[in-house]
Amino acid sequence: MAVMPAIAYSGKECVCQLRLGTCDESCVRDMLAVPPYMVALRLNGRRAVVIGGGPIGLEKTEKLLACGASITLIAPKAVKALRELASDGSITWHERTYAGSSDLDGAFICIASTDDTEMNIRIYEDAEARNMLVNVVDVPPLCNFIVPAVTRQGPIAIAISTSGASPALAKRMRDEIADAYGAPYGRLAELLNEVRGWAKATLPTYNDRRDFFEQIVRGDPDPVALLRRGDEAGVRKVIARAQERMTDSLASN
């Protein structure tokens, strides 16, 4: 497989749309000057185009599939795992190089992982012209979004971004956070979600609902500590007592 283009650095051949010849890092300085707007995208059923069939294309495809995206792969060749995904119908594979803007028809997001600078620039410009999300892997100036390092526990997702300055540092921080906020937090989120319906139906104001959940997550005993000991029944008791207190408080007002 071809080697991916590296992130821009001073003295290297330019790999971005500025076409400077030799990189002076102006693109990176511009990128870091304004912080990115952090969001969590719902991709279920949306069309995603992945351009490039190597190991990085596979990694991006697997992550998009996990979030429910409908994926079209564009690549003349693909690693075995991608070929298998195409064979079993999990993705659609166009066995060719990127042909142009029409390849992006109906797409919400595009991720490119090619080693061809001019093609990467073309993909970026075509996507930008359509006001769609585009990420050229390892070339931050050719991205209008950056994929953060993410740790997940149940419904909880914590994302770390360095705005492209140091993906390695983002991954270290992600791993440290994963150790600190592990499975008990994910399970607590699920248990709290079970009583959201009760809270909305019973507690008349936003402040009432906020106070209800705050007294659970910040109360004594600590629900996270209980879950770390495997005492889910104890957490359910904490929740039930909070419900009783809120109900009694409303009845007395």
PDB file of C-alpha atoms in Angstrom:
ATOM      1  CA  MET A   1       0.000   0.000   0.000  1.00  0.00           C
ATOM      2  CA  ALA A   2       1.140   3.570  -0.693  1.00  0.00           C
ATOM      3  CA  VAL A   3       2.390   5.712   2.147  1.00  0.00           C
ATOM      4  CA  MET A   4       0.017   8.392   3.411  1.00  0.00           C
ATOM      5  CA  PRO A   5       1.115  12.027   3.043  1.00  0.00           C
ATOM      6  CA  ALA A   6       2.372  13.393   6.348  1.00  0.00           C
ATOM      7  CA  ILE A   7       1.044  16.439   8.119  1.00  0.00           C
ATOM      8  CA  ALA A   8       2.552  19.699   6.895  1.00  0.00           C
ATOM      9  CA  TYR A   9       5.844  20.829   8.380  1.00  0.00           C
ATOM     10  CA  SER A  10       8.351  23.480   7.470  1.00  0.00           C
ATOM     11  CA  GLY A  11      10.620  22.526   4.584  1.00  0.00           C
ATOM     12  CA  LYS A  12       8.484  19.603   3.411  1.00  0.00           C
ATOM     13  CA  GLU A  13       6.859  19.507  -0.019  1.00  0.00           C
ATOM     14  CA  CYS A  14       3.488  21.252   0.255  1.00  0.00           C
ATOM     15  CA  VAL A  15       0.541  18.846   0.503  1.00  0.00           C
ATOM     16  CA  CYS A  16      -2.330  21.322   0.878  1.00  0.00           C
ATOM     17  CA  GLN A  17      -4.451  23.585  -1.280  1.00  0.00           C
ATOM     18  CA  LEU A  18      -2.053  26.538  -0.834  1.00  0.00           C
ATOM     19  CA  ARG A  19       0.345  24.847  -3.286  1.00  0.00           C
ATOM     20  CA  LEU A  20       3.361  26.637  -1.841  1.00  0.00           C
ATOM     21  CA  GLY A  21       5.900  24.230  -3.267  1.00  0.00           C
ATOM     22  CA  THR A  22       7.763  24.060   0.042  1.00  0.00           C
ATOM     23  CA  CYS A  23       5.706  24.113   3.231  1.00  0.00           C
ATOM     24  CA  ASP A  24       6.118  27.098   5.571  1.00  0.00           C
ATOM     25  CA  GLU A  25       3.433  25.829   8.029  1.00  0.00           C
ATOM     26  CA  SER A  26       1.179  28.821   7.341  1.00  0.00           C
ATOM     27  CA  CYS A  27      -1.758  26.448   6.814  1.00  0.00           C
ATOM     28  CA  VAL A  28      -1.208  24.869  10.235  1.00  0.00           C
ATOM     29  CA  ARG A  29      -0.887  28.248  11.948  1.00  0.00           C
ATOM     30  CA  ASP A  30      -4.124  29.391  10.349  1.00  0.00           C
ATOM     31  CA  MET A  31      -5.842  26.164  11.414  1.00  0.00           C
ATOM     32  CA  LEU A  32      -4.768  26.499  15.060  1.00  0.00           C
ATOM     33  CA  ALA A  33      -5.670  30.196  15.261  1.00  0.00           C
ATOM     34  CA  VAL A  34      -9.423  29.525  15.482  1.00  0.00           C
ATOM     35  CA  PRO A  35     -10.739  26.710  17.714  1.00  0.00           C
ATOM     36  CA  PRO A  36     -12.993  24.080  16.110  1.00  0.00           C
ATOM     37  CA  TYR A  37     -16.673  23.871  17.022  1.00  0.00           C
ATOM     38  CA  MET A  38     -17.115  20.526  18.792  1.00  0.00           C
ATOM     39  CA  VAL A  39     -20.190  18.451  17.875  1.00  0.00           C
ATOM     40  CA  ALA A  40     -21.402  14.854  17.974  1.00  0.00           C
ATOM     41  CA  LEU A  41     -22.868  13.789  14.616  1.00  0.00           C
ATOM     42  CA  ARG A  42     -25.750  11.360  14.139  1.00  0.00           C
ATOM     43  CA  LEU A  43     -24.788   9.370  11.030  1.00  0.00           C
ATOM     44  CA  ASN A  44     -27.387   6.608  11.121  1.00  0.00           C
ATOM     45  CA  GLY A  45     -28.547   6.021   7.546  1.00  0.00           C
ATOM     46  CA  ARG A  46     -26.557   8.935   6.121  1.00  0.00           C
ATOM     47  CA  ARG A  47     -24.320   8.376   3.102  1.00  0.00           C
ATOM     48  CA  ALA A  48     -20.580   8.491   3.779  1.00  0.00           C
ATOM     49  CA  VAL A  49     -17.930   8.291   1.062  1.00  0.00           C
ATOM     50  CA  VAL A  50     -14.535   6.800   1.935  1.00  0.00           C
ATOM     51  CA  ILE A  51     -11.845   7.287  -0.696  1.00  0.00           C
ATOM     52  CA  GLY A  52      -8.858   4.963  -0.347  1.00  0.00           C
ATOM     53  CA  GLY A  53      -8.810   1.224   0.280  1.00  0.00           C
ATOM     54  CA  GLY A  54      -5.784   0.801   2.527  1.00  0.00           C
ATOM     55  CA  PRO A  55      -5.558   0.116   6.280  1.00  0.00           C
ATOM     56  CA  ILE A  56      -6.513   3.700   7.114  1.00  0.00           C
ATOM     57  CA  GLY A  57      -9.529   3.522   4.826  1.00  0.00           C
ATOM     58  CA  LEU A  58     -10.502   0.339   6.659  1.00  0.00           C
ATOM     59  CA  GLU A  59     -10.159   2.027  10.050  1.00  0.00           C
ATOM     60  CA  LYS A  60     -12.337   4.951   8.971  1.00  0.00           C
ATOM     61  CA  THR A  61     -14.890   2.619   7.370  1.00  0.00           C
ATOM     62  CA  GLU A  62     -15.224   0.504  10.515  1.00  0.00           C
ATOM     63  CA  LYS A  63     -15.755   3.569  12.695  1.00  0.00           C
ATOM     64  CA  LEU A  64     -18.388   4.964  10.330  1.00  0.00           C
ATOM     65  CA  LEU A  65     -20.158   1.603  10.184  1.00  0.00           C
ATOM     66  CA  ALA A  66     -20.272   1.472  13.988  1.00  0.00           C
ATOM     67  CA  CYS A  67     -22.198   4.748  13.901  1.00  0.00           C
ATOM     68  CA  GLY A  68     -24.729   3.490  11.355  1.00  0.00           C
ATOM     69  CA  ALA A  69     -23.471   5.269   8.230  1.00  0.00           C
ATOM     70  CA  SER A  70     -24.245   3.943   4.742  1.00  0.00           C
ATOM     71  CA  ILE A  71     -20.798   3.708   3.182  1.00  0.00           C
ATOM     72  CA  THR A  72     -19.554   3.931  -0.372  1.00  0.00           C
ATOM     73  CA  LEU A  73     -15.884   3.026  -0.790  1.00  0.00           C
ATOM     74  CA  ILE A  74     -14.022   4.395  -3.817  1.00  0.00           C
ATOM     75  CA  ALA A  75     -10.671   2.730  -4.457  1.00  0.00           C
ATOM     76  CA  PRO A  76      -9.051   0.753  -7.294  1.00  0.00           C
ATOM     77  CA  LYS A  77      -7.731  -1.732  -4.728  1.00  0.00           C
ATOM     78  CA  ALA A  78      -8.756  -2.578  -1.178  1.00  0.00           C
ATOM     79  CA  VAL A  79      -7.382  -4.564   1.737  1.00  0.00           C
ATOM     80  CA  LYS A  80      -8.953  -7.935   2.415  1.00  0.00           C
ATOM     81  CA  ALA A  81     -11.223  -6.751   5.242  1.00  0.00           C
ATOM     82  CA  LEU A  82     -12.730  -4.051   3.028  1.00  0.00           C
ATOM     83  CA  ARG A  83     -13.260  -6.526   0.209  1.00  0.00           C
ATOM     84  CA  GLU A  84     -15.083  -8.785   2.650  1.00  0.00           C
ATOM     85  CA  LEU A  85     -17.307  -5.922   3.822  1.00  0.00           C
ATOM     86  CA  ALA A  86     -18.181  -5.245   0.190  1.00  0.00           C
ATOM     87  CA  SER A  87     -18.836  -8.929  -0.500  1.00  0.00           C
ATOM     88  CA  ASP A  88     -21.276  -9.277   2.375  1.00  0.00           C
ATOM     89  CA  GLY A  89     -23.122  -6.073   1.458  1.00  0.00           C
ATOM     90  CA  SER A  90     -22.009  -4.016   4.444  1.00  0.00           C
ATOM     91  CA  ILE A  91     -20.555  -1.368   2.123  1.00  0.00           C
ATOM     92  CA  THR A  92     -20.725  -0.452  -1.560  1.00  0.00           C
ATOM     93  CA  TRP A  93     -17.370  -0.567  -3.348  1.00  0.00           C
ATOM     94  CA  HIS A  94     -16.657   1.307  -6.588  1.00  0.00           C
ATOM     95  CA  GLU A  95     -13.459  -0.405  -7.764  1.00  0.00           C
ATOM     96  CA  ARG A  96     -11.794   2.641  -9.335  1.00  0.00           C
ATOM     97  CA  THR A  97     -10.150   5.957  -8.528  1.00  0.00           C
ATOM     98  CA  TYR A  98     -12.107   9.069  -7.533  1.00  0.00           C
ATOM     99  CA  ALA A  99     -13.838  10.370 -10.661  1.00  0.00           C
ATOM    100  CA  GLY A 100     -14.999  13.786  -9.562  1.00  0.00           C
ATOM    101  CA  SER A 101     -17.695  15.757  -7.787  1.00  0.00           C
ATOM    102  CA  SER A 102     -20.460  13.382  -8.877  1.00  0.00           C
ATOM    103  CA  ASP A 103     -18.948  10.728  -6.592  1.00  0.00           C
ATOM    104  CA  LEU A 104     -20.128  12.881  -3.698  1.00  0.00           C
ATOM    105  CA  ASP A 105     -23.771  13.020  -4.830  1.00  0.00           C
ATOM    106  CA  GLY A 106     -26.089  12.517  -1.864  1.00  0.00           C
ATOM    107  CA  ALA A 107     -23.222  12.218   0.610  1.00  0.00           C
ATOM    108  CA  PHE A 108     -23.201  13.874   4.017  1.00  0.00           C
ATOM    109  CA  ILE A 109     -19.571  13.199   4.864  1.00  0.00           C
ATOM    110  CA  CYS A 110     -16.399  12.285   2.972  1.00  0.00           C
ATOM    111  CA  ILE A 111     -13.137  10.869   4.304  1.00  0.00           C
ATOM    112  CA  ALA A 112     -10.165  10.516   1.963  1.00  0.00           C
ATOM    113  CA  SER A 113      -7.022   8.485   2.637  1.00  0.00           C
ATOM    114  CA  THR A 114      -5.023   8.664  -0.573  1.00  0.00           C
ATOM    115  CA  ASP A 115      -1.322   9.441  -1.142  1.00  0.00           C
ATOM    116  CA  ASP A 116      -2.045  11.703  -4.138  1.00  0.00           C
ATOM    117  CA  THR A 117      -1.795  15.384  -3.150  1.00  0.00           C
ATOM    118  CA  GLU A 118      -3.591  16.737  -6.215  1.00  0.00           C
ATOM    119  CA  MET A 119      -6.415  14.216  -5.780  1.00  0.00           C
ATOM    120  CA  ASN A 120      -6.713  15.085  -2.092  1.00  0.00           C
ATOM    121  CA  ILE A 121      -6.976  18.780  -2.935  1.00  0.00           C
ATOM    122  CA  ARG A 122      -9.570  18.035  -5.601  1.00  0.00           C
ATOM    123  CA  ILE A 123     -11.651  15.949  -3.165  1.00  0.00           C
ATOM    124  CA  TYR A 124     -11.447  18.672  -0.536  1.00  0.00           C
ATOM    125  CA  GLU A 125     -12.445  21.436  -2.957  1.00  0.00           C
ATOM    126  CA  ASP A 126     -15.295  19.376  -4.434  1.00  0.00           C
ATOM    127  CA  ALA A 127     -16.672  18.674  -0.958  1.00  0.00           C
ATOM    128  CA  GLU A 128     -16.265  22.270   0.178  1.00  0.00           C
ATOM    129  CA  ALA A 129     -18.171  23.449  -2.898  1.00  0.00           C
ATOM    130  CA  ARG A 130     -21.051  21.244  -1.752  1.00  0.00           C
ATOM    131  CA  ASN A 131     -20.872  22.489   1.856  1.00  0.00           C
ATOM    132  CA  MET A 132     -20.362  18.943   3.079  1.00  0.00           C
ATOM    133  CA  LEU A 133     -18.101  17.506   5.726  1.00  0.00           C
ATOM    134  CA  VAL A 134     -14.680  16.412   4.466  1.00  0.00           C
ATOM    135  CA  ASN A 135     -11.551  15.045   6.107  1.00  0.00           C
ATOM    136  CA  VAL A 136      -8.371  14.198   4.243  1.00  0.00           C
ATOM    137  CA  VAL A 137      -6.544  11.939   6.675  1.00  0.00           C
ATOM    138  CA  ASP A 138      -3.264  13.309   8.045  1.00  0.00           C
ATOM    139  CA  VAL A 139      -3.602  16.599   6.123  1.00  0.00           C
ATOM    140  CA  PRO A 140      -5.450  18.939   8.537  1.00  0.00           C
ATOM    141  CA  PRO A 141      -5.503  21.910   6.102  1.00  0.00           C
ATOM    142  CA  LEU A 142      -7.619  19.699   3.812  1.00  0.00           C
ATOM    143  CA  CYS A 143     -10.238  19.119   6.512  1.00  0.00           C
ATOM    144  CA  ASN A 144     -13.255  21.098   7.626  1.00  0.00           C
ATOM    145  CA  PHE A 145     -13.600  18.728  10.571  1.00  0.00           C
ATOM    146  CA  ILE A 146     -11.107  16.764  12.631  1.00  0.00           C
ATOM    147  CA  VAL A 147     -11.911  13.378  14.163  1.00  0.00           C
ATOM    148  CA  PRO A 148     -11.090  13.480  17.885  1.00  0.00           C
ATOM    149  CA  ALA A 149      -9.726  10.638  19.968  1.00  0.00           C
ATOM    150  CA  VAL A 150     -12.790   9.048  21.590  1.00  0.00           C
ATOM    151  CA  THR A 151     -13.399   6.756  24.544  1.00  0.00           C
ATOM    152  CA  ARG A 152     -16.855   5.187  24.971  1.00  0.00           C
ATOM    153  CA  GLN A 153     -18.619   3.601  27.914  1.00  0.00           C
ATOM    154  CA  GLY A 154     -22.234   2.717  27.167  1.00  0.00           C
ATOM    155  CA  PRO A 155     -23.999   5.934  26.132  1.00  0.00           C
ATOM    156  CA  ILE A 156     -21.090   8.098  27.322  1.00  0.00           C
ATOM    157  CA  ALA A 157     -18.583   9.311  24.748  1.00  0.00           C
ATOM    158  CA  ILE A 158     -15.668  11.545  25.710  1.00  0.00           C
ATOM    159  CA  ALA A 159     -13.779  13.162  22.845  1.00  0.00           C
ATOM    160  CA  ILE A 160     -10.330  14.745  23.025  1.00  0.00           C
ATOM    161  CA  SER A 161      -9.021  17.061  20.315  1.00  0.00           C
ATOM    162  CA  THR A 162      -5.793  19.041  20.009  1.00  0.00           C
ATOM    163  CA  SER A 163      -7.134  20.775  16.865  1.00  0.00           C
ATOM    164  CA  GLY A 164      -4.754  18.628  14.840  1.00  0.00           C
ATOM    165  CA  ALA A 165      -1.656  19.828  16.703  1.00  0.00           C
ATOM    166  CA  SER A 166      -0.822  16.427  18.236  1.00  0.00           C
ATOM    167  CA  PRO A 167      -3.002  13.350  17.668  1.00  0.00           C
ATOM    168  CA  ALA A 168      -0.564  11.326  19.811  1.00  0.00           C
ATOM    169  CA  LEU A 169      -1.207  13.593  22.805  1.00  0.00           C
ATOM    170  CA  ALA A 170      -4.960  13.361  22.231  1.00  0.00           C
ATOM    171  CA  LYS A 171      -4.722   9.555  22.316  1.00  0.00           C
ATOM    172  CA  ARG A 172      -2.719   9.616  25.557  1.00  0.00           C
ATOM    173  CA  MET A 173      -5.315  11.878  27.175  1.00  0.00           C
ATOM    174  CA  ARG A 174      -8.111   9.638  25.881  1.00  0.00           C
ATOM    175  CA  ASP A 175      -6.515   6.571  27.485  1.00  0.00           C
ATOM    176  CA  GLU A 176      -6.036   8.356  30.806  1.00  0.00           C
ATOM    177  CA  ILE A 177      -9.641   9.556  30.794  1.00  0.00           C
ATOM    178  CA  ALA A 178     -10.854   6.047  29.908  1.00  0.00           C
ATOM    179  CA  ASP A 179      -9.153   4.762  33.052  1.00  0.00           C
ATOM    180  CA  ALA A 180     -10.763   7.467  35.193  1.00  0.00           C
ATOM    181  CA  TYR A 181     -14.283   7.266  33.729  1.00  0.00           C
ATOM    182  CA  GLY A 182     -14.884   3.599  33.101  1.00  0.00           C
ATOM    183  CA  ALA A 183     -17.830   1.229  33.031  1.00  0.00           C
ATOM    184  CA  PRO A 184     -19.530   2.483  36.261  1.00  0.00           C
ATOM    185  CA  TYR A 185     -20.161   5.857  34.634  1.00  0.00           C
ATOM    186  CA  GLY A 186     -21.669   4.269  31.530  1.00  0.00           C
ATOM    187  CA  ARG A 187     -23.962   2.094  33.634  1.00  0.00           C
ATOM    188  CA  LEU A 188     -25.019   5.053  35.794  1.00  0.00           C
ATOM    189  CA  ALA A 189     -25.981   6.966  32.639  1.00  0.00           C
ATOM    190  CA  GLU A 190     -28.181   4.025  31.594  1.00  0.00           C
ATOM    191  CA  LEU A 191     -29.859   3.847  35.016  1.00  0.00           C
ATOM    192  CA  LEU A 192     -30.524   7.581  35.039  1.00  0.00           C
ATOM    193  CA  ASN A 193     -31.971   7.369  31.537  1.00  0.00           C
ATOM    194  CA  GLU A 194     -34.500   4.831  32.853  1.00  0.00           C
ATOM    195  CA  VAL A 195     -36.073   7.499  35.093  1.00  0.00           C
ATOM    196  CA  ARG A 196     -36.007  10.399  32.626  1.00  0.00           C
ATOM    197  CA  GLY A 197     -39.564   9.597  31.563  1.00  0.00           C
ATOM    198  CA  TRP A 198     -40.720   9.654  35.199  1.00  0.00           C
ATOM    199  CA  ALA A 199     -38.956  12.960  35.780  1.00  0.00           C
ATOM    200  CA  LYS A 200     -40.494  14.619  32.729  1.00  0.00           C
ATOM    201  CA  ALA A 201     -43.973  13.350  33.589  1.00  0.00           C
ATOM    202  CA  THR A 202     -43.805  14.134  37.322  1.00  0.00           C
ATOM    203  CA  LEU A 203     -41.550  17.132  37.879  1.00  0.00           C
ATOM    204  CA  PRO A 204     -43.098  20.287  36.429  1.00  0.00           C
ATOM    205  CA  THR A 205     -40.065  22.531  35.906  1.00  0.00           C
ATOM    206  CA  TYR A 206     -36.561  22.299  34.518  1.00  0.00           C
ATOM    207  CA  ASN A 207     -35.167  23.279  37.913  1.00  0.00           C
ATOM    208  CA  ASP A 208     -37.063  20.436  39.586  1.00  0.00           C
ATOM    209  CA  ARG A 209     -35.678  17.910  37.111  1.00  0.00           C
ATOM    210  CA  ARG A 210     -32.169  19.330  37.407  1.00  0.00           C
ATOM    211  CA  ASP A 211     -32.298  19.125  41.225  1.00  0.00           C
ATOM    212  CA  PHE A 212     -33.593  15.553  41.079  1.00  0.00           C
ATOM    213  CA  PHE A 213     -30.712  14.286  38.971  1.00  0.00           C
ATOM    214  CA  GLU A 214     -28.121  16.408  40.776  1.00  0.00           C
ATOM    215  CA  GLN A 215     -29.028  14.932  44.161  1.00  0.00           C
ATOM    216  CA  ILE A 216     -28.490  11.453  42.716  1.00  0.00           C
ATOM    217  CA  VAL A 217     -25.178  11.955  40.918  1.00  0.00           C
ATOM    218  CA  ARG A 218     -23.662  14.173  43.632  1.00  0.00           C
ATOM    219  CA  GLY A 219     -25.330  12.553  46.648  1.00  0.00           C
ATOM    220  CA  ASP A 220     -24.254  10.309  49.463  1.00  0.00           C
ATOM    221  CA  PRO A 221     -23.811   7.419  48.982  1.00  0.00           C
ATOM    222  CA  ASP A 222     -21.936   8.047  45.760  1.00  0.00           C
ATOM    223  CA  PRO A 223     -23.657   6.036  42.987  1.00  0.00           C
ATOM    224  CA  VAL A 224     -20.384   5.605  41.071  1.00  0.00           C
ATOM    225  CA  ALA A 225     -18.710   4.124  44.158  1.00  0.00           C
ATOM    226  CA  LEU A 226     -21.649   1.757  44.584  1.00  0.00           C
ATOM    227  CA  LEU A 227     -21.365   0.598  40.973  1.00  0.00           C
ATOM    228  CA  ARG A 228     -17.623   0.079  41.334  1.00  0.00           C
ATOM    229  CA  ARG A 229     -18.462  -2.360  44.136  1.00  0.00           C
ATOM    230  CA  GLY A 230     -21.046  -4.050  41.925  1.00  0.00           C
ATOM    231  CA  ASP A 231     -23.961  -2.736  44.011  1.00  0.00           C
ATOM    232  CA  GLU A 232     -26.463  -1.795  41.315  1.00  0.00           C
ATOM    233  CA  ALA A 233     -29.342  -2.482  43.722  1.00  0.00           C
ATOM    234  CA  GLY A 234     -27.891   0.203  45.992  1.00  0.00           C
ATOM    235  CA  VAL A 235     -27.985   2.723  43.141  1.00  0.00           C
ATOM    236  CA  ARG A 236     -31.603   1.865  42.405  1.00  0.00           C
ATOM    237  CA  LYS A 237     -32.390   2.537  46.075  1.00  0.00           C
ATOM    238  CA  VAL A 238     -30.652   5.922  45.839  1.00  0.00           C
ATOM    239  CA  ILE A 239     -32.785   6.769  42.814  1.00  0.00           C
ATOM    240  CA  ALA A 240     -35.989   5.586  44.501  1.00  0.00           C
ATOM    241  CA  ARG A 241     -35.277   7.691  47.602  1.00  0.00           C
ATOM    242  CA  ALA A 242     -34.681  10.741  45.407  1.00  0.00           C
ATOM    243  CA  GLN A 243     -38.024  10.123  43.697  1.00  0.00           C
ATOM    244  CA  GLU A 244     -39.759   9.908  47.078  1.00  0.00           C
ATOM    245  CA  ARG A 245     -38.156  13.143  48.293  1.00  0.00           C
ATOM    246  CA  MET A 246     -39.147  15.032  45.151  1.00  0.00           C
ATOM    247  CA  THR A 247     -42.709  13.670  45.264  1.00  0.00           C
ATOM    248  CA  ASP A 248     -43.073  14.639  48.948  1.00  0.00           C
ATOM    249  CA  SER A 249     -41.639  18.093  48.247  1.00  0.00           C
ATOM    250  CA  LEU A 250     -44.154  18.712  45.451  1.00  0.00           C
ATOM    251  CA  ALA A 251     -47.035  17.487  47.599  1.00  0.00           C
ATOM    252  CA  SER A 252     -46.140  19.880  50.420  1.00  0.00           C
ATOM    253  CA  ASN A 253     -45.979  22.952  48.152  1.00  0.00           C
TER     254      ASN A 253
END
